[in-house]
Coordinates of C-alpha atoms in Angstrom, one line a residue:
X1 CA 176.4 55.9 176.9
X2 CA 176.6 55.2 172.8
X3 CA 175.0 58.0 170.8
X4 CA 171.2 57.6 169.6
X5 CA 170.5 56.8 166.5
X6 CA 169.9 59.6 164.5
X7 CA 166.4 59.8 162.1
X8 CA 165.5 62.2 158.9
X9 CA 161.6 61.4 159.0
X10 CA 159.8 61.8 155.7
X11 CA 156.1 61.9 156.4
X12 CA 153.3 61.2 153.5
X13 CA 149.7 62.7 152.9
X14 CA 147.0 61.8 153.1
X15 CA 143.8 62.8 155.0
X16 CA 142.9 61.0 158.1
X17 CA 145.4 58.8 158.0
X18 CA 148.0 60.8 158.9
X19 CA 147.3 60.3 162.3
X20 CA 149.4 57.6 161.7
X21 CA 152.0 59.9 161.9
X22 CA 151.8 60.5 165.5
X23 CA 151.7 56.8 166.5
X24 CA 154.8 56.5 164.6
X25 CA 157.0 59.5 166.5
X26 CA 155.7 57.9 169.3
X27 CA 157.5 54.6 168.6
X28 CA 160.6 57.0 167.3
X29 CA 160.6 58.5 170.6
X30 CA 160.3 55.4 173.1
X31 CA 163.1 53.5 171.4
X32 CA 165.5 56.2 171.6
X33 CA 165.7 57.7 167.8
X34 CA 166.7 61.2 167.6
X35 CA 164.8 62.9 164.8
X36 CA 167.2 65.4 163.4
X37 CA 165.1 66.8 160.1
X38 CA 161.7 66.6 159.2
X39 CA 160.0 66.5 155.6
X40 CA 156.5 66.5 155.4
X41 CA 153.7 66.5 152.8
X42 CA 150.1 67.1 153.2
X43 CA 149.3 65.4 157.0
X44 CA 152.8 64.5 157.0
X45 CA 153.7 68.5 157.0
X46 CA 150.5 69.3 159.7
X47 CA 152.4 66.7 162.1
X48 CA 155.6 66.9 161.9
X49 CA 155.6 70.4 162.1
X50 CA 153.1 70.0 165.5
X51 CA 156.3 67.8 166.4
X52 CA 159.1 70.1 165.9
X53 CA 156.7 72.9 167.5
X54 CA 156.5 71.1 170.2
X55 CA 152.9 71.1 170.1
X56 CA 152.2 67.3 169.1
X57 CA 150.9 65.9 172.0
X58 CA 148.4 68.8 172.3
X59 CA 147.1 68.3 169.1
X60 CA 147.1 64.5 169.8
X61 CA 144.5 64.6 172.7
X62 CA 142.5 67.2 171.1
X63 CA 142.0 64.9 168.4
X64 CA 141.5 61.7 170.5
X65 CA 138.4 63.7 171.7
X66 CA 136.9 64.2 168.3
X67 CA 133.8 62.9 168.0
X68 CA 131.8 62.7 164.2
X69 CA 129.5 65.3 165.1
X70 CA 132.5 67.1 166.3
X71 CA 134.2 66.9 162.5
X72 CA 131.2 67.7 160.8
X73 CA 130.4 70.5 163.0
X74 CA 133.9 71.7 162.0
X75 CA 133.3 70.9 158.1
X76 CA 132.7 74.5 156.7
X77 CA 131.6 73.8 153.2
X78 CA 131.9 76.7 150.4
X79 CA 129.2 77.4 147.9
X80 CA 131.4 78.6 145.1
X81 CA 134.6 78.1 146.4
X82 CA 137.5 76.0 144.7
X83 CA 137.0 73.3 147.1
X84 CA 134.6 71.1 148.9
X85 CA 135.3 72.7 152.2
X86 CA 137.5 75.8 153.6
X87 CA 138.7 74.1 156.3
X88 CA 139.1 77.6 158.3
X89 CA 137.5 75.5 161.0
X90 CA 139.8 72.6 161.4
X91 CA 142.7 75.0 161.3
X92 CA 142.2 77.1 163.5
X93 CA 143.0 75.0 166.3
X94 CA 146.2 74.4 164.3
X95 CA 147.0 77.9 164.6
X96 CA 146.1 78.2 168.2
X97 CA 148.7 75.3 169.0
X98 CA 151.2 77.1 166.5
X99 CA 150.8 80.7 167.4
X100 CA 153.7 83.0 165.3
X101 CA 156.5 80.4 165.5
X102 CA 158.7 80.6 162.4
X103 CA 160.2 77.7 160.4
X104 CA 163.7 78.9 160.9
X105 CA 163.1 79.1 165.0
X106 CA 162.6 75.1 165.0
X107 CA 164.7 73.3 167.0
X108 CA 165.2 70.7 163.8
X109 CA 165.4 71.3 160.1
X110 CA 162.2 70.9 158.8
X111 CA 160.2 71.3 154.9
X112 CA 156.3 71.6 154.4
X113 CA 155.9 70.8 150.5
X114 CA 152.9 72.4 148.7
X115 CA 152.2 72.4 145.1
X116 CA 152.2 75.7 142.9
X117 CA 149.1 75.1 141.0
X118 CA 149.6 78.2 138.5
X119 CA 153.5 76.9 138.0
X120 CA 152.8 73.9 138.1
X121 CA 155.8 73.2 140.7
X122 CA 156.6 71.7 143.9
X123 CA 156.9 74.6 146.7
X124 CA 159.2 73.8 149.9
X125 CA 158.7 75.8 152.7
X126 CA 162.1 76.2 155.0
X127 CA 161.8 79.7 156.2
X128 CA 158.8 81.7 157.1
X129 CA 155.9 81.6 159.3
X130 CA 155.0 77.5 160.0
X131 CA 151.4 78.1 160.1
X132 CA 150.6 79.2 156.9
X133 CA 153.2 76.8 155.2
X134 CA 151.1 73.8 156.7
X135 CA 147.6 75.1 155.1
X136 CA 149.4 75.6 152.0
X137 CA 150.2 71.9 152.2
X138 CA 147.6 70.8 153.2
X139 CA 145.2 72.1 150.7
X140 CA 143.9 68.5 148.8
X141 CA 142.5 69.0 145.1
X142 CA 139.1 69.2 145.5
X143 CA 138.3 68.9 149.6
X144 CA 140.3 71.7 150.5
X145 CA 140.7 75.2 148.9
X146 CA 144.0 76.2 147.8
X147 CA 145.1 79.6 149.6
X148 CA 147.3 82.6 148.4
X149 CA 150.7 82.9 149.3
X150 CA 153.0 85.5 147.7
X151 CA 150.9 85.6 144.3
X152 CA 151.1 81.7 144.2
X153 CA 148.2 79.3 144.3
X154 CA 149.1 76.7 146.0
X155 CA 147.8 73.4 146.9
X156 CA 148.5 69.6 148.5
X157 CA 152.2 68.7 148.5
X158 CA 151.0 65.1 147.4
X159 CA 150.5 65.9 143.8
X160 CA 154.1 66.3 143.1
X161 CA 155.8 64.7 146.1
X162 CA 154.0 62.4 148.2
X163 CA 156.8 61.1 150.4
X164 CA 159.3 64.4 150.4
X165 CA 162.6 62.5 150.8
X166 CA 164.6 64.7 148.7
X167 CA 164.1 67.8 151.1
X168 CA 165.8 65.7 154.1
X169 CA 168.8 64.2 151.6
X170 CA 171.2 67.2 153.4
X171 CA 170.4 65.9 156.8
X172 CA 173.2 64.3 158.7
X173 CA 171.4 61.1 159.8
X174 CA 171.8 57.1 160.6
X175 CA 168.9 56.3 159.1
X176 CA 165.9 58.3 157.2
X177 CA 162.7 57.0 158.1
X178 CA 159.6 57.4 155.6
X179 CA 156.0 56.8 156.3
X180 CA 153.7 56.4 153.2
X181 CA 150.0 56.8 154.2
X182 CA 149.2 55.0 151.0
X183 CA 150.8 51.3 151.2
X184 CA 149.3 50.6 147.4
X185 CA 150.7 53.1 146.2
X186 CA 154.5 51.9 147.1
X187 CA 152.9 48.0 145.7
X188 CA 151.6 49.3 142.6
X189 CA 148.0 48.0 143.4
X190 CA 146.2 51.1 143.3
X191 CA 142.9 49.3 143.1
X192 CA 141.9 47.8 146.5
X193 CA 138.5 46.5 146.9
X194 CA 138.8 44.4 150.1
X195 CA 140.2 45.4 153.6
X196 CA 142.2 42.3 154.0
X197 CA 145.7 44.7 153.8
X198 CA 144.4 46.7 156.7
X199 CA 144.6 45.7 160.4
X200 CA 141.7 44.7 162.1
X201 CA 139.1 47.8 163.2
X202 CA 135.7 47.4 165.6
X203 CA 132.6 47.8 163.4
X204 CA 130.8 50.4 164.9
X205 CA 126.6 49.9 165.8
X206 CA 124.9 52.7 163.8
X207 CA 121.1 53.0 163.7
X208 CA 120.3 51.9 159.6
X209 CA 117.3 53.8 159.8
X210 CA 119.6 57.2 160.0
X211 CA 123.2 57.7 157.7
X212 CA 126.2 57.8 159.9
X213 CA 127.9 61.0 160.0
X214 CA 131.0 59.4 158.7
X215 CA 128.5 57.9 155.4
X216 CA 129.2 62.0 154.5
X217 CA 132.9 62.0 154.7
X218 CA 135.4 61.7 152.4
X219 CA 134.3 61.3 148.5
X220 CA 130.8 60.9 150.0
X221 CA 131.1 63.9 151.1
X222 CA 132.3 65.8 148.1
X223 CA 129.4 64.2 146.2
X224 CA 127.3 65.5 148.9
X225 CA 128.3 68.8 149.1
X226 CA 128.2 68.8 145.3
X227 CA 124.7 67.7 145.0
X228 CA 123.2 69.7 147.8
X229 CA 124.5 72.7 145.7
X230 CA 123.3 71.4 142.3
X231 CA 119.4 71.4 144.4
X232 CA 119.1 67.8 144.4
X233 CA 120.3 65.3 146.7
X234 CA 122.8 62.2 146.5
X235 CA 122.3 59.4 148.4
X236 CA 124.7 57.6 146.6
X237 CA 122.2 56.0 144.3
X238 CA 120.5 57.0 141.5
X239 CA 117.7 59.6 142.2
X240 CA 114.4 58.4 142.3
X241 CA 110.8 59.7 142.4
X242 CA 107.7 58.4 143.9
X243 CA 106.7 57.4 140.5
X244 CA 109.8 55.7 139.3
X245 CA 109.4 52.7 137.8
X246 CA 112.0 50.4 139.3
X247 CA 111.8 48.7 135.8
X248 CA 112.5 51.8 133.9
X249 CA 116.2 52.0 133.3
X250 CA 118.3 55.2 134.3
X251 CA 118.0 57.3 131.1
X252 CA 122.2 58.3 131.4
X253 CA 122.7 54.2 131.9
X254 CA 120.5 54.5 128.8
X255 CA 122.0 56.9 126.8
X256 CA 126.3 55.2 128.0
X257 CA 124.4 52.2 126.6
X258 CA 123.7 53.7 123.6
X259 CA 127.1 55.4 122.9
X260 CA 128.9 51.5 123.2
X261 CA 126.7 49.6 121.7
X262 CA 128.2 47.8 118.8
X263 CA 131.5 49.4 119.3
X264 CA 133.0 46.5 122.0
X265 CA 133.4 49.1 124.8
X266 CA 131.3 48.1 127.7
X267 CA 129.4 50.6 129.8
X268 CA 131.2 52.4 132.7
X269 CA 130.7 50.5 136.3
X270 CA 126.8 52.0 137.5
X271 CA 126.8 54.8 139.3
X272 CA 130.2 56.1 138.7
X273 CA 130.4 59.7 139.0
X274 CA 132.6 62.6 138.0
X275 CA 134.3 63.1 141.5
X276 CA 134.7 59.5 141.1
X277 CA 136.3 59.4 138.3
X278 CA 138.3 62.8 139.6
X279 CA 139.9 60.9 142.7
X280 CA 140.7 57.7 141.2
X281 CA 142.9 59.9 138.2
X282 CA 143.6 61.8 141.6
X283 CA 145.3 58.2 143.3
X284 CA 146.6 56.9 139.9
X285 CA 148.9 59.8 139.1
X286 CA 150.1 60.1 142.7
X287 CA 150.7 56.2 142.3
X288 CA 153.2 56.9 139.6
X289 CA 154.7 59.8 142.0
X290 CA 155.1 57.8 144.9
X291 CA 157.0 54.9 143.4
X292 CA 158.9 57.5 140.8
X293 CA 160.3 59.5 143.4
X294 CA 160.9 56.6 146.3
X295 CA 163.2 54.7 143.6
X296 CA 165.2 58.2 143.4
X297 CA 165.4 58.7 147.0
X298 CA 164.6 55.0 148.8
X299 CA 164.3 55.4 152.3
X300 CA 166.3 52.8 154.4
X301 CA 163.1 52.4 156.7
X302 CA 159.3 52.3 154.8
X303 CA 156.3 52.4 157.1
X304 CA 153.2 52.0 155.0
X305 CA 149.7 52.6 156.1
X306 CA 146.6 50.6 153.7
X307 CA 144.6 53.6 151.9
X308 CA 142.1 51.0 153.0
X309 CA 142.7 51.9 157.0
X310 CA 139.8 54.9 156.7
X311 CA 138.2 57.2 155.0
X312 CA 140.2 60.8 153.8
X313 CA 138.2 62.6 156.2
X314 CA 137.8 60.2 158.6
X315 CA 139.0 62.5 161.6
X316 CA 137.2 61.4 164.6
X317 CA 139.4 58.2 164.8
X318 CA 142.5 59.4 165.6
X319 CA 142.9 57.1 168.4
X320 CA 142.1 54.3 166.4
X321 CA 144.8 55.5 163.8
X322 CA 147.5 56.4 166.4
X323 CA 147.7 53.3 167.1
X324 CA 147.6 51.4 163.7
X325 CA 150.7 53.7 163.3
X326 CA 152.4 52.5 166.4
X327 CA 152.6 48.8 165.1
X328 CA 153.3 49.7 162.0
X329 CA 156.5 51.5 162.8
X330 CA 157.2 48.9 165.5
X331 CA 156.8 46.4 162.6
X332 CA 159.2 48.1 160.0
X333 CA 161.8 48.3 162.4
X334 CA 161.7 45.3 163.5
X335 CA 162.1 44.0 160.1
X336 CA 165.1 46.6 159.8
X337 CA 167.1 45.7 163.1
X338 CA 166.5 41.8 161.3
X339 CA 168.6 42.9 158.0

């Protein structure tokens, strides 16, 4: 029987959507690619290392079984913390799948990046306990606290190296496969105000009379959780009071207008907000990243997932997501077995 082809997967952050991920070893798997090394940022580090723990499929049906009041219920949010939420909830089932298993014990090479915040450095993580290399990973700027490791603060891989390719270059593969959960970013369109570059999704019926838990996720969330603790709350709209005049303008609207007028600048879009402005710096910068470091180290297969598929913390569709990853994959394959 002829050998199987040989993969170094490269797996990108970002949120929710790297369930992706798993739909895509999935695909891997059923054709008959060997994954030999493993390189993983963010989401791309929590799931390949489930993978090469052997613990994916667990993790896979304990997330197909999430429901939103599930993830909320899991959302531990921290009052003065240095992020949104702790996350000491959503882990710990991590762990629990994980146990003690050390990096070096794998049966395949494998790298969780993180970011040294105070060294302002990438951090790859090839020896040691896997666990704590995957929350160090994991840690996105402003949803999830960074953590403590040997007298570094460290955070999300993704602000230095969204798709890790470099850390699998050693690997003695056919082909290295890389999956960017953030298709603009590859394009260079990081401004996407329509779904029409995502597949197809079910709208779900929601009762208007009552928010939908996922209304509280991702940057609505972080505005949220920052308003709650500010002693007022966001709906996502101006505040009002009973005896607003609808009429009256907003007095910041007022004051923006103010600060432009008769200097040409026009006003920023209504309602834009710090953390607004925070995350789209945030996708901007890892924009620049993602296309810096992917003409260093091109991949010779790209899957790429729309930023547009869900929402960052958008973890009770995993299902949903699995499978977006599955035709993706079987897509980009496709199109390489064509060249």
């Amino acid at each position: 029987m002829p050998e199987p082809t040989t993969v170094a997967l490269v797996l990108g952050g970002g949120g929710a959507r790297g369930y992706a991920h798993i739909g895509v070893l999935e695909v891997l798997e059923e054709r008959g690619y060997q994954v030999v090394a493993i390189a993983g940022t963010s989401m791309g580090a929590l799931v390949g290392g489930l993978h090469a723990a052997g613990a994916r499929q667990a993790y896979a049906d304990w997330a197909c079984g999430l429901t939103q009041r599930d993830v909320l219920r899991l959302l531990d949010p921290t009052i003065r913390g240095p992020g949104a939420i702790r996350a000491n909830k959503i882990f710990a089932k991590v762990t629990e799948l994980l146990g003690d298993v050390r990096i070096e014990d794998l049966p395949v090479p494998y790298t969780a990046v993180a970011t040294d915040l105070l060294a302002g450095k990438e951090v790859w993580f090839q020896h040691g306990p896997l666990a704590p290399a995957i929350r160090a990973s994991i840690a996105l700027p402003s949803f999830i606290t960074p953590v403590m490791l040997d007298g570094r603060l460290l955070a999300d891989g993704g602000l230095m190296n969204p798709i890790p390719v470099a850390a699998t270059v050693a690997a003695n593969a056919d082909l290295t496969v890389a999956v960017s959960l953030s298709e603009e970013h590859v394009t260079g369109h990081g401004s996407v105000t329509t779904t029409a570059s995502a597949d197809p999704r079910p709208t779900a019926t929601t009762d208007p009379a009552r928010p939908e838990p996922a209304q509280l996720l991702d940057s609505e969330l972080v505005r949220a959780v920052t308003s709650w603790f500010g002693g007022f709350r966001d709906t996502g709209a101006a505040t009002s009071t009973p005896n607003d005049d609808a009429d009256t303008p907003d007095p910041v609207d007022a004051s923006l207008r103010e600060l432009v007028d008769g200097t040409g600048l026009g006003a920023p879009p209504p309602g834009l907000r710090m953390i607004d402005v925070m995350q789209l710096s945030l996708d901007a910068l890892q924009g620049a990243v993602t296309r810096y470091r992917l003409a260093g180290y091109p991949p010779d297969v790209l899957v790429t997932i729309p930023r547009t598929a869900c929402r960052t913390l958008d973890f009770h569709r995993a299902e949903e997501l699995i499978a977006l990853g599955r035709r993706r994959a079987e897509a980009a394959l496709e199109r390489d077995t064509d060249r």
